[in-house]
Structures are given as structure tokens and as C-alpha cells.
JSON list of C-alpha atoms in Angstrom, two decimals:
[
{"chain": "A", "resi": 14, "resn": "UNK", "atom": "CA", "xyz": [-39.41, 12.55, -3.31]},
{"chain": "A", "resi": 15, "resn": "UNK", "atom": "CA", "xyz": [-39.17, 10.26, -1.09]},
{"chain": "A", "resi": 16, "resn": "UNK", "atom": "CA", "xyz": [-41.76, 9.41, 1.37]},
{"chain": "A", "resi": 17, "resn": "UNK", "atom": "CA", "xyz": [-41.25, 11.92, 3.87]},
{"chain": "A", "resi": 18, "resn": "UNK", "atom": "CA", "xyz": [-42.65, 14.75, 1.65]},
{"chain": "A", "resi": 19, "resn": "UNK", "atom": "CA", "xyz": [-45.56, 12.45, 0.24]},
{"chain": "A", "resi": 20, "resn": "UNK", "atom": "CA", "xyz": [-45.95, 12.03, 3.49]},
{"chain": "A", "resi": 21, "resn": "UNK", "atom": "CA", "xyz": [-46.44, 16.28, 5.01]},
{"chain": "A", "resi": 22, "resn": "UNK", "atom": "CA", "xyz": [-48.08, 16.75, 1.18]},
{"chain": "A", "resi": 23, "resn": "UNK", "atom": "CA", "xyz": [-50.53, 14.69, 2.58]},
{"chain": "A", "resi": 24, "resn": "UNK", "atom": "CA", "xyz": [-51.35, 16.37, 5.58]},
{"chain": "A", "resi": 25, "resn": "UNK", "atom": "CA", "xyz": [-51.08, 19.01, 5.07]},
{"chain": "A", "resi": 26, "resn": "UNK", "atom": "CA", "xyz": [-53.97, 17.79, 1.90]},
{"chain": "A", "resi": 27, "resn": "UNK", "atom": "CA", "xyz": [-54.96, 16.71, 5.84]},
{"chain": "A", "resi": 28, "resn": "UNK", "atom": "CA", "xyz": [-55.10, 19.42, 7.11]},
{"chain": "A", "resi": 29, "resn": "UNK", "atom": "CA", "xyz": [-57.20, 21.31, 4.60]},
{"chain": "A", "resi": 30, "resn": "UNK", "atom": "CA", "xyz": [-59.82, 19.80, 4.53]},
{"chain": "A", "resi": 31, "resn": "UNK", "atom": "CA", "xyz": [-60.41, 19.90, 7.21]},
{"chain": "A", "resi": 32, "resn": "UNK", "atom": "CA", "xyz": [-60.45, 23.78, 7.50]},
{"chain": "A", "resi": 33, "resn": "UNK", "atom": "CA", "xyz": [-62.43, 24.06, 4.37]},
{"chain": "A", "resi": 34, "resn": "UNK", "atom": "CA", "xyz": [-64.73, 21.67, 5.97]},
{"chain": "A", "resi": 35, "resn": "UNK", "atom": "CA", "xyz": [-65.46, 22.38, 9.41]},
{"chain": "A", "resi": 36, "resn": "UNK", "atom": "CA", "xyz": [-63.72, 26.24, 9.88]},
{"chain": "A", "resi": 37, "resn": "UNK", "atom": "CA", "xyz": [-65.13, 26.68, 12.76]},
{"chain": "A", "resi": 38, "resn": "UNK", "atom": "CA", "xyz": [-64.13, 23.78, 15.33]},
{"chain": "A", "resi": 39, "resn": "UNK", "atom": "CA", "xyz": [-60.88, 23.94, 13.62]},
{"chain": "A", "resi": 40, "resn": "UNK", "atom": "CA", "xyz": [-60.75, 27.38, 13.83]},
{"chain": "A", "resi": 41, "resn": "UNK", "atom": "CA", "xyz": [-61.82, 27.35, 17.56]},
{"chain": "A", "resi": 42, "resn": "UNK", "atom": "CA", "xyz": [-59.49, 24.26, 18.55]},
{"chain": "A", "resi": 43, "resn": "UNK", "atom": "CA", "xyz": [-56.89, 27.09, 17.52]},
{"chain": "A", "resi": 44, "resn": "UNK", "atom": "CA", "xyz": [-58.33, 29.43, 18.76]},
{"chain": "A", "resi": 45, "resn": "UNK", "atom": "CA", "xyz": [-58.96, 31.22, 17.10]},
{"chain": "A", "resi": 46, "resn": "UNK", "atom": "CA", "xyz": [-62.99, 33.23, 16.42]},
{"chain": "A", "resi": 47, "resn": "UNK", "atom": "CA", "xyz": [-64.60, 33.52, 13.72]},
{"chain": "A", "resi": 48, "resn": "UNK", "atom": "CA", "xyz": [-67.10, 36.67, 14.18]},
{"chain": "A", "resi": 49, "resn": "UNK", "atom": "CA", "xyz": [-67.82, 37.36, 10.78]},
{"chain": "A", "resi": 50, "resn": "UNK", "atom": "CA", "xyz": [-69.03, 35.37, 7.20]},
{"chain": "A", "resi": 51, "resn": "UNK", "atom": "CA", "xyz": [-65.81, 37.29, 5.91]},
{"chain": "A", "resi": 52, "resn": "UNK", "atom": "CA", "xyz": [-63.33, 36.04, 8.99]},
{"chain": "A", "resi": 53, "resn": "UNK", "atom": "CA", "xyz": [-65.10, 32.24, 7.86]},
{"chain": "A", "resi": 54, "resn": "UNK", "atom": "CA", "xyz": [-64.74, 32.76, 4.70]},
{"chain": "A", "resi": 55, "resn": "UNK", "atom": "CA", "xyz": [-60.84, 33.86, 5.35]},
{"chain": "A", "resi": 56, "resn": "UNK", "atom": "CA", "xyz": [-60.23, 31.16, 7.42]},
{"chain": "A", "resi": 57, "resn": "UNK", "atom": "CA", "xyz": [-61.75, 28.32, 4.39]},
{"chain": "A", "resi": 58, "resn": "UNK", "atom": "CA", "xyz": [-58.88, 30.29, 2.53]},
{"chain": "A", "resi": 59, "resn": "UNK", "atom": "CA", "xyz": [-56.17, 29.76, 3.71]},
{"chain": "A", "resi": 60, "resn": "UNK", "atom": "CA", "xyz": [-56.44, 27.50, 6.38]},
{"chain": "A", "resi": 61, "resn": "UNK", "atom": "CA", "xyz": [-57.92, 25.05, 3.12]},
{"chain": "A", "resi": 62, "resn": "UNK", "atom": "CA", "xyz": [-57.97, 26.01, 0.06]},
{"chain": "A", "resi": 63, "resn": "UNK", "atom": "CA", "xyz": [-54.11, 26.73, 0.07]},
{"chain": "A", "resi": 64, "resn": "UNK", "atom": "CA", "xyz": [-53.59, 24.41, 2.15]},
{"chain": "A", "resi": 65, "resn": "UNK", "atom": "CA", "xyz": [-54.85, 21.75, -0.16]},
{"chain": "A", "resi": 66, "resn": "UNK", "atom": "CA", "xyz": [-53.48, 23.51, -3.66]},
{"chain": "A", "resi": 67, "resn": "UNK", "atom": "CA", "xyz": [-50.64, 23.44, -1.70]},
{"chain": "A", "resi": 68, "resn": "UNK", "atom": "CA", "xyz": [-49.98, 20.21, -0.55]},
{"chain": "A", "resi": 69, "resn": "UNK", "atom": "CA", "xyz": [-52.04, 18.75, -4.08]},
{"chain": "A", "resi": 70, "resn": "UNK", "atom": "CA", "xyz": [-48.89, 20.42, -5.93]},
{"chain": "A", "resi": 71, "resn": "UNK", "atom": "CA", "xyz": [-47.11, 18.58, -4.34]},
{"chain": "A", "resi": 72, "resn": "UNK", "atom": "CA", "xyz": [-48.25, 15.40, -4.95]},
{"chain": "A", "resi": 73, "resn": "UNK", "atom": "CA", "xyz": [-49.46, 15.01, -8.32]},
{"chain": "A", "resi": 74, "resn": "UNK", "atom": "CA", "xyz": [-45.91, 16.70, -8.72]},
{"chain": "A", "resi": 75, "resn": "UNK", "atom": "CA", "xyz": [-43.48, 13.79, -6.80]},
{"chain": "A", "resi": 76, "resn": "UNK", "atom": "CA", "xyz": [-40.86, 17.05, -7.01]},
{"chain": "A", "resi": 77, "resn": "UNK", "atom": "CA", "xyz": [-37.76, 17.62, -4.32]},
{"chain": "A", "resi": 78, "resn": "UNK", "atom": "CA", "xyz": [-38.45, 20.87, -5.30]},
{"chain": "A", "resi": 79, "resn": "UNK", "atom": "CA", "xyz": [-41.78, 21.49, -5.01]},
{"chain": "A", "resi": 80, "resn": "UNK", "atom": "CA", "xyz": [-41.96, 19.08, -1.20]},
{"chain": "A", "resi": 81, "resn": "UNK", "atom": "CA", "xyz": [-38.74, 22.31, -0.38]},
{"chain": "A", "resi": 82, "resn": "UNK", "atom": "CA", "xyz": [-41.04, 25.44, -1.48]},
{"chain": "A", "resi": 83, "resn": "UNK", "atom": "CA", "xyz": [-44.83, 23.95, 1.23]},
{"chain": "A", "resi": 84, "resn": "UNK", "atom": "CA", "xyz": [-40.97, 22.84, 3.60]},
{"chain": "A", "resi": 85, "resn": "UNK", "atom": "CA", "xyz": [-40.31, 26.77, 3.64]},
{"chain": "A", "resi": 86, "resn": "UNK", "atom": "CA", "xyz": [-43.76, 28.35, 4.26]},
{"chain": "A", "resi": 87, "resn": "UNK", "atom": "CA", "xyz": [-44.18, 25.70, 7.36]},
{"chain": "A", "resi": 88, "resn": "UNK", "atom": "CA", "xyz": [-41.00, 26.49, 8.09]},
{"chain": "A", "resi": 89, "resn": "UNK", "atom": "CA", "xyz": [-41.17, 29.92, 7.90]},
{"chain": "A", "resi": 90, "resn": "UNK", "atom": "CA", "xyz": [-45.18, 29.74, 9.99]},
{"chain": "A", "resi": 91, "resn": "UNK", "atom": "CA", "xyz": [-42.66, 28.17, 12.50]},
{"chain": "A", "resi": 92, "resn": "UNK", "atom": "CA", "xyz": [-40.30, 30.81, 12.94]},
{"chain": "A", "resi": 93, "resn": "UNK", "atom": "CA", "xyz": [-42.92, 33.50, 12.43]},
{"chain": "A", "resi": 94, "resn": "UNK", "atom": "CA", "xyz": [-44.90, 31.39, 15.93]},
{"chain": "A", "resi": 95, "resn": "UNK", "atom": "CA", "xyz": [-41.88, 31.52, 17.24]},
{"chain": "A", "resi": 96, "resn": "UNK", "atom": "CA", "xyz": [-40.62, 34.98, 16.84]},
{"chain": "A", "resi": 97, "resn": "UNK", "atom": "CA", "xyz": [-44.56, 35.93, 18.38]},
{"chain": "A", "resi": 98, "resn": "UNK", "atom": "CA", "xyz": [-43.30, 33.24, 21.12]},
{"chain": "A", "resi": 99, "resn": "UNK", "atom": "CA", "xyz": [-41.24, 35.57, 22.77]},
{"chain": "A", "resi": 100, "resn": "UNK", "atom": "CA", "xyz": [-42.07, 39.17, 21.55]},
{"chain": "A", "resi": 101, "resn": "UNK", "atom": "CA", "xyz": [-45.78, 38.87, 22.20]},
{"chain": "A", "resi": 102, "resn": "UNK", "atom": "CA", "xyz": [-45.56, 35.82, 25.46]},
{"chain": "A", "resi": 103, "resn": "UNK", "atom": "CA", "xyz": [-48.03, 34.06, 22.91]},
{"chain": "A", "resi": 104, "resn": "UNK", "atom": "CA", "xyz": [-47.21, 30.59, 25.74]},
{"chain": "A", "resi": 105, "resn": "UNK", "atom": "CA", "xyz": [-50.08, 29.03, 25.25]},
{"chain": "A", "resi": 106, "resn": "UNK", "atom": "CA", "xyz": [-50.78, 25.46, 24.62]},
{"chain": "A", "resi": 107, "resn": "UNK", "atom": "CA", "xyz": [-51.47, 26.16, 21.55]},
{"chain": "A", "resi": 108, "resn": "UNK", "atom": "CA", "xyz": [-49.07, 27.70, 20.45]},
{"chain": "A", "resi": 109, "resn": "UNK", "atom": "CA", "xyz": [-46.69, 25.30, 21.66]},
{"chain": "A", "resi": 110, "resn": "UNK", "atom": "CA", "xyz": [-48.83, 22.61, 19.95]},
{"chain": "A", "resi": 111, "resn": "UNK", "atom": "CA", "xyz": [-47.98, 25.12, 16.50]},
{"chain": "A", "resi": 112, "resn": "UNK", "atom": "CA", "xyz": [-44.68, 24.97, 16.95]},
{"chain": "A", "resi": 113, "resn": "UNK", "atom": "CA", "xyz": [-44.21, 21.47, 16.98]},
{"chain": "A", "resi": 114, "resn": "UNK", "atom": "CA", "xyz": [-45.84, 20.70, 14.20]},
{"chain": "A", "resi": 115, "resn": "UNK", "atom": "CA", "xyz": [-44.87, 23.40, 12.07]},
{"chain": "A", "resi": 116, "resn": "UNK", "atom": "CA", "xyz": [-41.58, 22.24, 13.10]},
{"chain": "A", "resi": 117, "resn": "UNK", "atom": "CA", "xyz": [-42.10, 18.58, 12.42]},
{"chain": "A", "resi": 118, "resn": "UNK", "atom": "CA", "xyz": [-44.44, 19.23, 9.24]},
{"chain": "A", "resi": 119, "resn": "UNK", "atom": "CA", "xyz": [-41.00, 21.88, 7.87]},
{"chain": "A", "resi": 120, "resn": "UNK", "atom": "CA", "xyz": [-39.28, 19.01, 8.05]},
{"chain": "A", "resi": 121, "resn": "UNK", "atom": "CA", "xyz": [-40.47, 15.92, 6.30]},
{"chain": "A", "resi": 122, "resn": "UNK", "atom": "CA", "xyz": [-40.53, 18.24, 3.16]},
{"chain": "A", "resi": 123, "resn": "UNK", "atom": "CA", "xyz": [-37.59, 19.30, 3.74]},
{"chain": "A", "resi": 124, "resn": "UNK", "atom": "CA", "xyz": [-35.75, 16.25, 3.94]},
{"chain": "A", "resi": 125, "resn": "UNK", "atom": "CA", "xyz": [-38.21, 15.13, 1.22]}
]
């Protein structure tokens, strides 16, 4: 695996640490409300634990296949958001930023 894969995996871990440690500020930054303790738990699990676990797996294994799986996940997020952008007309600056970030992350990992 090349440096791009390690960068993408490291950024995935960093995003996960932010989501796990500071769910309320991070969720507010991306435009999501966390109205209940369950919502906070879900945010910590998905935006925290999932990103950390997947990123660490790529970093530890150093596997091109693992990087491709994580890249495909980021790419899937990009495609789903792009679809929502069109269908739901959800064209906020947060959604545009999400598209850019997800495309960049997918590219880093898929080019590993």
C-alpha cells in the first residue's frame, strides 16, 4: 500500500476520534441534531467507532484490499450523498463539503 492509503486511513481514524470524543460539536458542524442520548450513542458508534475501526484495520494490515474496501465505503457515501443532492435537493454548504470530502477520501484510498 502506498502513502495515499495511509493518509486516507489516518484521516478516517482522525474523523472517528473527533466523532467519538466530541459528538455534539461535530454533529452541529455538519448540520445534524442529536436530540437524545440514543442519538449521541448512534453518532459516537457510526461517526466514531466505525471510522476508527475501519481506519485502524487499514493502517495495521497495510493491505491494498483493506484500503480498497474503506475507499469503496467512502465512495458509496459520496454516491448516496450525490443522489440525495439531486433527489432531495439538499444543496447546503455542508452537503457540498461532504461531497468533496467523501470524494477525496475515496480517491486517496482507492489509489493506494
